[in-house]
mmCIF file of C-alpha atoms in Angstrom:
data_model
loop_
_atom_site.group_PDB
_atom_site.id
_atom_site.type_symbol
_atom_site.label_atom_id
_atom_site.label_comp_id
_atom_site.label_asym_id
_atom_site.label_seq_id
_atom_site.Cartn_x
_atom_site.Cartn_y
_atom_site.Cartn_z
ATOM 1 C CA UNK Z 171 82.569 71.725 51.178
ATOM 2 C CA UNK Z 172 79.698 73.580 49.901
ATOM 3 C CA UNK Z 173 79.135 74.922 45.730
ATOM 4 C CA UNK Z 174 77.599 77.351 44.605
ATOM 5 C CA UNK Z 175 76.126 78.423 40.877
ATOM 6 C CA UNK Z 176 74.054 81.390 41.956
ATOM 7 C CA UNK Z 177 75.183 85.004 41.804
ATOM 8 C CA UNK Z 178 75.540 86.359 45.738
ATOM 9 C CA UNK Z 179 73.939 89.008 46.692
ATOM 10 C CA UNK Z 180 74.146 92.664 46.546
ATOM 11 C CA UNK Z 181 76.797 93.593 49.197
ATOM 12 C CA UNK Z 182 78.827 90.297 49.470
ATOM 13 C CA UNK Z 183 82.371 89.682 49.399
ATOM 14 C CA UNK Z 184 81.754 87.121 46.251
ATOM 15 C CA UNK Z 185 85.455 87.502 44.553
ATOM 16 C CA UNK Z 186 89.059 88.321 46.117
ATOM 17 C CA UNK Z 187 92.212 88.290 43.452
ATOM 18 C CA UNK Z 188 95.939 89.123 43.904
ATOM 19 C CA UNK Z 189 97.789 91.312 41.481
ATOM 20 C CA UNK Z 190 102.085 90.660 42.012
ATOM 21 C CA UNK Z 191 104.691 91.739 40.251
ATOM 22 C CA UNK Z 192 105.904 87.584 39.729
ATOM 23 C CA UNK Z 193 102.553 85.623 38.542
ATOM 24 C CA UNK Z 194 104.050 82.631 38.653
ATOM 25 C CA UNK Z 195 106.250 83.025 42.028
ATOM 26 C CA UNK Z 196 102.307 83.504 43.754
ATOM 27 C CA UNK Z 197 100.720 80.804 42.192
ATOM 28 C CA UNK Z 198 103.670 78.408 43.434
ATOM 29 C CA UNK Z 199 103.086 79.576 47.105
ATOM 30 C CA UNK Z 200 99.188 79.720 46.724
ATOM 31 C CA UNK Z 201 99.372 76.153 45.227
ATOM 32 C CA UNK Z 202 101.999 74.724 48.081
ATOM 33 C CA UNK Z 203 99.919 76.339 50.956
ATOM 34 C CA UNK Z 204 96.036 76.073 49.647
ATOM 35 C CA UNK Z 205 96.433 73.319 47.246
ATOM 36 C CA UNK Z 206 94.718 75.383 44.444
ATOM 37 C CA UNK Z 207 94.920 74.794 40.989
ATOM 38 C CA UNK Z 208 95.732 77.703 38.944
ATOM 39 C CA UNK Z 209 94.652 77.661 35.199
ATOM 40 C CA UNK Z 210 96.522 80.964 33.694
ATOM 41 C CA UNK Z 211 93.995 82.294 31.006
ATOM 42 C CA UNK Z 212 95.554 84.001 27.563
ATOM 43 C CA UNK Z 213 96.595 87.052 26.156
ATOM 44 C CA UNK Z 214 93.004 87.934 26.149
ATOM 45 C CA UNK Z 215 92.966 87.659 29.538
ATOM 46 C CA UNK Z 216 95.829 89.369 30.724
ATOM 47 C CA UNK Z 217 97.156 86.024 31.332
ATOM 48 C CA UNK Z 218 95.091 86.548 34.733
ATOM 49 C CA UNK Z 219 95.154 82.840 36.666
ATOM 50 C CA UNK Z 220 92.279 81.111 37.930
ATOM 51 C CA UNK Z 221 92.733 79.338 41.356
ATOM 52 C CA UNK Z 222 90.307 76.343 41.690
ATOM 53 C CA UNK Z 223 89.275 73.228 44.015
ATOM 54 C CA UNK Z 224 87.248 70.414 42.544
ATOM 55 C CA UNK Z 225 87.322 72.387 39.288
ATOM 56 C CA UNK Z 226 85.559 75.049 40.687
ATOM 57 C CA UNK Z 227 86.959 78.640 41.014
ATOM 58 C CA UNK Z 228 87.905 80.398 44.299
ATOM 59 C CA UNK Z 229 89.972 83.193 43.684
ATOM 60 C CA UNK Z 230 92.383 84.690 41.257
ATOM 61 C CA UNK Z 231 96.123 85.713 40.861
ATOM 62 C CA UNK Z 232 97.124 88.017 38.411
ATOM 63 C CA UNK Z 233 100.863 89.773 36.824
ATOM 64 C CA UNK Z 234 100.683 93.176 37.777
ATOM 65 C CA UNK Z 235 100.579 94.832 33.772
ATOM 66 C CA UNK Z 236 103.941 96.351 32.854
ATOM 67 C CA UNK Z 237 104.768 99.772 33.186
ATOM 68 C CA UNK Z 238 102.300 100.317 35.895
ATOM 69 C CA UNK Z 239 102.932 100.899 39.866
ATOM 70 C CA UNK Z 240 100.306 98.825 41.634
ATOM 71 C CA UNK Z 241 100.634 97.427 45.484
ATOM 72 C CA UNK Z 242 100.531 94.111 45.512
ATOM 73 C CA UNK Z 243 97.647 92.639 47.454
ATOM 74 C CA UNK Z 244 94.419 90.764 47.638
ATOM 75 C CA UNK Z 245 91.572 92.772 46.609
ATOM 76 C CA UNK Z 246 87.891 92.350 48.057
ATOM 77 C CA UNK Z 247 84.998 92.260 45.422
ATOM 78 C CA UNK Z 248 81.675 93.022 46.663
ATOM 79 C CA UNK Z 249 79.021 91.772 44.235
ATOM 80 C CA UNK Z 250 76.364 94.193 42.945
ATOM 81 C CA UNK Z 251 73.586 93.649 40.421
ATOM 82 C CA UNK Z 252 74.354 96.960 38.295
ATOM 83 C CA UNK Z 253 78.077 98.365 38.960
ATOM 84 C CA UNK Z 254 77.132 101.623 36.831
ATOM 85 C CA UNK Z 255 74.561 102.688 39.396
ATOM 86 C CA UNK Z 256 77.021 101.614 42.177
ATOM 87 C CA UNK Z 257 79.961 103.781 41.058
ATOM 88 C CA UNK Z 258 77.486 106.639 40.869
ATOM 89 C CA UNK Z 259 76.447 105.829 44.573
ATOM 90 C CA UNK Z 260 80.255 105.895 45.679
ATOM 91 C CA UNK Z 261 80.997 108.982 44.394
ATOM 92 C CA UNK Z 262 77.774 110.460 45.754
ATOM 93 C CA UNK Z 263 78.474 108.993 48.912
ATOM 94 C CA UNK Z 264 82.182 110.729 49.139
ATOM 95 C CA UNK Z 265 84.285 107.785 47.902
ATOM 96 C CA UNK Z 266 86.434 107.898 44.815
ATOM 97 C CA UNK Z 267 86.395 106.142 41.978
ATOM 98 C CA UNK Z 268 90.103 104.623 40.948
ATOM 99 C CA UNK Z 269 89.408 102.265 38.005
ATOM 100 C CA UNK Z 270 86.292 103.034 35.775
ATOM 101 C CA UNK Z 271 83.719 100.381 34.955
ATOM 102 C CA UNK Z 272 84.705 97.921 33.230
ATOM 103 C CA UNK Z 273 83.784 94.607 30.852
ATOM 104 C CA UNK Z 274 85.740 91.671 31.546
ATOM 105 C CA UNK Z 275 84.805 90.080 28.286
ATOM 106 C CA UNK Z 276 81.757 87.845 28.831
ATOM 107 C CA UNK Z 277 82.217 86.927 32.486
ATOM 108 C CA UNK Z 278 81.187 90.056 34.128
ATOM 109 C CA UNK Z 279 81.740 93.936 34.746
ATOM 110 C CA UNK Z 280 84.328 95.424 37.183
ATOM 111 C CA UNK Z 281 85.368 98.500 38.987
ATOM 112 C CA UNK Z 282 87.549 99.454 41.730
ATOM 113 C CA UNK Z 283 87.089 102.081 44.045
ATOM 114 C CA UNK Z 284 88.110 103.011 48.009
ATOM 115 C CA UNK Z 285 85.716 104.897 50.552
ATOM 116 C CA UNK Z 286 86.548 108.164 52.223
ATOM 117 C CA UNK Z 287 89.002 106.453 54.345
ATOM 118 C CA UNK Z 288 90.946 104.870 51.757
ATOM 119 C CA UNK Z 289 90.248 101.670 51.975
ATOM 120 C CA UNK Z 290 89.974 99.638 48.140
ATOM 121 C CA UNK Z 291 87.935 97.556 47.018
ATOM 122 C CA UNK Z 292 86.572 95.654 44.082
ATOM 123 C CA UNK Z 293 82.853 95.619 42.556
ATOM 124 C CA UNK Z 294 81.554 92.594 40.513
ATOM 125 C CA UNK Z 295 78.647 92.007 38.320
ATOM 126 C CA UNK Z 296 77.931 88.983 37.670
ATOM 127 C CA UNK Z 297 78.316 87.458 33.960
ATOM 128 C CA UNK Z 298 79.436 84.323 33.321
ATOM 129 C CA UNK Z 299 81.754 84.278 36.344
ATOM 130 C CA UNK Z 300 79.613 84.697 39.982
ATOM 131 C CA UNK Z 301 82.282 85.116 41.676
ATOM 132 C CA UNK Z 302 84.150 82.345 44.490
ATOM 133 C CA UNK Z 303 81.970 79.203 43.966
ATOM 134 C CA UNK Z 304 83.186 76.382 47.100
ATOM 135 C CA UNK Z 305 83.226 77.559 50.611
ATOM 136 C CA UNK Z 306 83.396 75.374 53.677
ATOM 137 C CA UNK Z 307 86.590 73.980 53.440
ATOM 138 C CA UNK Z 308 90.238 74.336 53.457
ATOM 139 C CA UNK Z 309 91.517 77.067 50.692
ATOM 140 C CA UNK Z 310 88.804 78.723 50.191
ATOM 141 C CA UNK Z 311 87.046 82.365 51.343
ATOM 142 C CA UNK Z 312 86.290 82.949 54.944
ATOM 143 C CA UNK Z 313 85.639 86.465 55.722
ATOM 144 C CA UNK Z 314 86.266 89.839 54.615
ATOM 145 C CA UNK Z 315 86.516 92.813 57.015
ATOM 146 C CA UNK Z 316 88.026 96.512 56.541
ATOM 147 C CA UNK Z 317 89.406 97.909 59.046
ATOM 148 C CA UNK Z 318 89.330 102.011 58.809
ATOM 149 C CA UNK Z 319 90.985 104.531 59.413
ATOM 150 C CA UNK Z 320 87.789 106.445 60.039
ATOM 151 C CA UNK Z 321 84.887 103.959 61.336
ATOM 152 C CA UNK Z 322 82.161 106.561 61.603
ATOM 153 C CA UNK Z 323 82.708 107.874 57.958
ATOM 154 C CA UNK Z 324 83.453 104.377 56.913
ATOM 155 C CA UNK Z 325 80.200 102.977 58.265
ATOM 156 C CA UNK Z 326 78.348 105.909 57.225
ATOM 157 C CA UNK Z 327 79.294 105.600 53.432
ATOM 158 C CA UNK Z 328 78.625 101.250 53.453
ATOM 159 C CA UNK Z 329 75.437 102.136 54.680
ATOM 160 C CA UNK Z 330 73.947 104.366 52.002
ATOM 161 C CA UNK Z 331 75.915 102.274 49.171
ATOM 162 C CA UNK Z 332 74.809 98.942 49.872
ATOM 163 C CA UNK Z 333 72.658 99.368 52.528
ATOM 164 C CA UNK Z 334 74.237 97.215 55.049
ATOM 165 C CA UNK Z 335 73.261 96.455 58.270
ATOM 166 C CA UNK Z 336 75.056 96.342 61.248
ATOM 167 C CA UNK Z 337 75.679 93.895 64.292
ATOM 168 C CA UNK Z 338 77.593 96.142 66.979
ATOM 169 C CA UNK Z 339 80.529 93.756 68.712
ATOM 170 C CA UNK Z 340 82.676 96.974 69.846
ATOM 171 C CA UNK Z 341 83.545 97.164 73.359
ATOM 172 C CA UNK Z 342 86.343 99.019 75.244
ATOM 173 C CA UNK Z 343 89.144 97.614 73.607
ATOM 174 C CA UNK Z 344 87.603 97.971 69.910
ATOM 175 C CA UNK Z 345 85.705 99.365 67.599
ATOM 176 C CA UNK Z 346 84.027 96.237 65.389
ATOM 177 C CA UNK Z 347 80.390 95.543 63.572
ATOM 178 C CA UNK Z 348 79.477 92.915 61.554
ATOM 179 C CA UNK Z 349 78.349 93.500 58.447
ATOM 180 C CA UNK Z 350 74.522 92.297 57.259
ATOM 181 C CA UNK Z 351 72.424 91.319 54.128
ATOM 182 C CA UNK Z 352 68.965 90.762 54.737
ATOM 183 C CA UNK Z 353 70.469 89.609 58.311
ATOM 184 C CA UNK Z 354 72.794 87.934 56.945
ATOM 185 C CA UNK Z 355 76.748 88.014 57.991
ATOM 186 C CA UNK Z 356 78.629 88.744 55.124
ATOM 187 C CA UNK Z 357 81.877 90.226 56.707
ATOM 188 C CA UNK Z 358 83.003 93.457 59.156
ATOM 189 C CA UNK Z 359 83.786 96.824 59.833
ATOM 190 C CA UNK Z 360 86.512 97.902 62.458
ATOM 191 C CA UNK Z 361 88.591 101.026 63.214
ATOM 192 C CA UNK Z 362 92.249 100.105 63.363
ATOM 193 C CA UNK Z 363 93.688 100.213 66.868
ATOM 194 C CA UNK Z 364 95.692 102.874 67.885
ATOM 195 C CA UNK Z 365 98.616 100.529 68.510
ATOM 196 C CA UNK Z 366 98.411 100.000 64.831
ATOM 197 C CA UNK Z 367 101.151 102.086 63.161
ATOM 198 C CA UNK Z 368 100.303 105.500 61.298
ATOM 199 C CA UNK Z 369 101.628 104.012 57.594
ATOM 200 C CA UNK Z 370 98.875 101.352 57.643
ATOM 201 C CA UNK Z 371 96.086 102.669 55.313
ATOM 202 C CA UNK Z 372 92.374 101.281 55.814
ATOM 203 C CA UNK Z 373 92.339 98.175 54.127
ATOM 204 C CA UNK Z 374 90.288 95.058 53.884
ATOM 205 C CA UNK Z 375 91.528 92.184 54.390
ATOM 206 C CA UNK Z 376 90.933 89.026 53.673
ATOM 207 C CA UNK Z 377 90.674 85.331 55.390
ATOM 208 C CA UNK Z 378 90.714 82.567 54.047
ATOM 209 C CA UNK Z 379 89.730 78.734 55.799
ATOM 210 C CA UNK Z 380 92.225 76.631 56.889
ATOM 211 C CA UNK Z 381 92.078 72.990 58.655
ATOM 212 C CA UNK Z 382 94.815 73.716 61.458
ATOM 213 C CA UNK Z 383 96.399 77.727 61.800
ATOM 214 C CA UNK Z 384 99.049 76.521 63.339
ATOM 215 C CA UNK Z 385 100.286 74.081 60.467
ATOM 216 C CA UNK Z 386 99.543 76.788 58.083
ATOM 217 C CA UNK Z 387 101.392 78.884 59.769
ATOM 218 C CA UNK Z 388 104.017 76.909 59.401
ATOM 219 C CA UNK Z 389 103.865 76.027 56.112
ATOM 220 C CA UNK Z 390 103.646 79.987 55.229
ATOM 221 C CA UNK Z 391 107.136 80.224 56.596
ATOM 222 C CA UNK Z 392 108.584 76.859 54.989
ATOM 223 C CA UNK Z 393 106.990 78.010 51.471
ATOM 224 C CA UNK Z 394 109.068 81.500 52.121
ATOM 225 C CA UNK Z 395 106.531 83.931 53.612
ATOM 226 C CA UNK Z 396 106.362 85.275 56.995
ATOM 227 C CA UNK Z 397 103.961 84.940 60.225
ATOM 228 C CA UNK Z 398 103.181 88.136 61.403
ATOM 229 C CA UNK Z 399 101.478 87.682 64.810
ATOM 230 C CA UNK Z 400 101.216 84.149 66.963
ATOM 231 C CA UNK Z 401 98.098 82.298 66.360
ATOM 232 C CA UNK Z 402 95.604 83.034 68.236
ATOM 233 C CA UNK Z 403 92.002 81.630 69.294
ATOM 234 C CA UNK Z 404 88.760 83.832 69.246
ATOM 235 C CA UNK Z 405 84.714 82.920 69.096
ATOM 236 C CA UNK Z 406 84.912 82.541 65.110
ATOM 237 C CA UNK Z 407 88.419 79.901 65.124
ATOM 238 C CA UNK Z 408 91.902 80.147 65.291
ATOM 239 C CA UNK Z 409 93.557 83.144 63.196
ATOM 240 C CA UNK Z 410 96.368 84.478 62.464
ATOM 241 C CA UNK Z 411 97.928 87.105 60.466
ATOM 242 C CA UNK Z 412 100.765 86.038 57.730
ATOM 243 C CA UNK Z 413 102.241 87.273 54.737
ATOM 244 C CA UNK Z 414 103.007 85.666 51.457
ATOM 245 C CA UNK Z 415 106.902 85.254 49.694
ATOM 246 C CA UNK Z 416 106.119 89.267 48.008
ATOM 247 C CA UNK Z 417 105.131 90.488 50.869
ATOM 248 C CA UNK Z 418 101.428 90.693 50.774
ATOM 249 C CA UNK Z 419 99.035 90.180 54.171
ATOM 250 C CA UNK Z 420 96.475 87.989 54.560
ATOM 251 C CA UNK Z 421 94.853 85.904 57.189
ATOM 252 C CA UNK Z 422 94.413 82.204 57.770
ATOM 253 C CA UNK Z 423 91.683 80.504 60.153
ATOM 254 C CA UNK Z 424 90.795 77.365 61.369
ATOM 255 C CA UNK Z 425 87.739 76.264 63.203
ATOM 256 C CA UNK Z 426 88.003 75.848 66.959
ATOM 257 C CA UNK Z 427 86.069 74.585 69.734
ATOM 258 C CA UNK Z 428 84.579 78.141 70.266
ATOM 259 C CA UNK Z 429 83.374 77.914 66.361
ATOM 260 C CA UNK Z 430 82.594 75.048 65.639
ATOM 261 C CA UNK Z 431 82.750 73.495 62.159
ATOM 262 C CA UNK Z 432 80.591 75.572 59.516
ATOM 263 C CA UNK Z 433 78.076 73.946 57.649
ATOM 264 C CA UNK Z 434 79.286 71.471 55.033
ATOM 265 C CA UNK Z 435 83.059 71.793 56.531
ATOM 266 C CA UNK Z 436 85.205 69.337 54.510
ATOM 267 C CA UNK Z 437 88.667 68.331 55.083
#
C-alpha cells in the first residue's frame, strides 16, 4: 500500500467518482466489494460521499442531483495545474466542453468535458483535495484507459492537450498505446474493436486493484451486480469486466504471475 500527499501530475488519472441515481444503494455495494469507507459530506457538498482506506481517500460516489438526466458511471479525472487554460486547449483542440469550470469549495476546481470522439472525462486542480491518495493495494485505482471510437482523432487531440506520449502496443488484432508523462505510464488509448457493438460510445474506463479477480468476480454477482466477460489473464494481471447493482461498468484486476506484484502491494 503506497500514500500519497503530493498533487500528480499534469495528465494523470488522479480522481475517478460515480454519480447514481441511489447514493446509498452504491456505497453499500462499493463498501461490500472494496471494503471502502464512505463518509457522505453535507448539504454543502451535495451530500457527495467520500470512499476511503486507512482514512485516506480513493474515490467518490455521488446522488445524481434531482431533476437532471445524467448516465450513471465512473468518471476519469485527469489532473492539471490550471483547468482554465485546459478547457481553452480542449475546445481549441476540437473537443467540447459539457460542464464549465468549476470551484468545489476549497478542495479544488473541476470541469468535465469529452474529446471529438465522445469520450468524457473529468479535469482536477488540485486544492485541498489531490485527488486518489493510496494505491498498491486492494480497492484502490489501477488504470485508466479510453477506448475510442476514433483512435487517430482521439490520439491526436491527447497529444496537443496534455502532451502525452505514447508507447505503441497495437498489433493485428488491436489498436492500443500507452499513455506517458515524462515516460511515465499513466494509463491508455485504444480503438474499440469492431466486434464491439455500434451503441457503445468512447468511454474510459476505469480499473481498479483487486487481490484475486476471480473472488471479486464473484462477490460482484453475490452483492447483486453482474460479470460481464470470464476472467481473463494478460501481461498486466488478471481482469475482468463487471458491472455494479445500477448497472454501471467497471473493471477489476489482480496481479498475476505475468505482473507481478506492484511496488508496495499490500493485502
Amino acid at each position: 500500500m503506497v500514500f500519497r500527499d503530493e498533487r500528480w501530475p499534469d495528465g494523470t488519472p488522479s480522481w475517478v467518482d460515480l454519480m447514481v441515481p441511489d447514493q446509498a444503494k452504491a456505497v453499500a455495494f462499493y463498501s461490500g466489494l472494496f471494503g471502502w469507507d464512505v463518509r457522505t459530506g453535507g448539504e454543502e457538498t451535495g451530500f457527495y460521499g467520500m470512499a476511503e482506506l486507512r482514512g485516506r481517500p480513493v474515490a467518490g460516489i455521488g446522488q445524481t442531483p434531482p431533476g437532471q438526466e445524467m448516465p450513471a458511471l465512473w468518471t476519469t479525472y485527469l489532473s492539471v495545474s490550471d483547468v482554465d487554460k485546459t478547457v481553452a486547449a480542449i475546445t481549441e483542440a476540437g473537443g467540447q466542453v459539457l460542464m464549465p469550470v468549476m470551484d468545489v469549495m476549497k478542495e479544488g476546481r473541476m470541469a468535465v468535458a469529452a474529446d471529438p470522439a465522445g469520450a468524457v472525462f473529468g479535469l482536477w486542480e488540485a486544492g485541498n483535495h489531490i485527488g486518489t491518495q493510496v494505491t498498491a493495494a486492494p480497492g484502490t485505482l489501477a488504470w485508466n484507459e479510453c477506448m475510442s471510437r476514433d483512435y487517430p482523432a482521439a490520439k491526436a487531440f491527447y497529444e496537443q492537450v496534455f502532451g502525452f506520449g505514447f508507447e505503441d502496443l497495437s498489433n493485428d488484432d488491436f489498436t492500443y498505446a500507452v499513455l506517458l508523462v515524462d515516460g511515465r505510464p499513466v494509463g491508455g488509448l485504444g480503438a474499440l474493436p469492431a466486434s464491439v457493438p455500434a451503441a457503445v460510445p468512447s468511454n474510459w474506463s476505469t480499473y481498479f486493484s483487486v487481490a484475486d479477480a476471480d473472488a471479486s468476480a464473484a462477490k460482484v454477482a453475490e452483492l447483486g451486480g453482474q460479470v460481464l466477460d470470464q476472467p481473463f489473464d494478460s501481461p498486466y494481471g488478471r481482469q475482468v469486466r463487471v458491472q455494479d447493482d445500477q448497472g454501471v461498468p467497471f473493471l477489476v484486476i489482480a496481479p498475476n504471475e505475468q505482473s507481478g506484484k506492484p511496488e508496495g502491494w499490500e493485502e
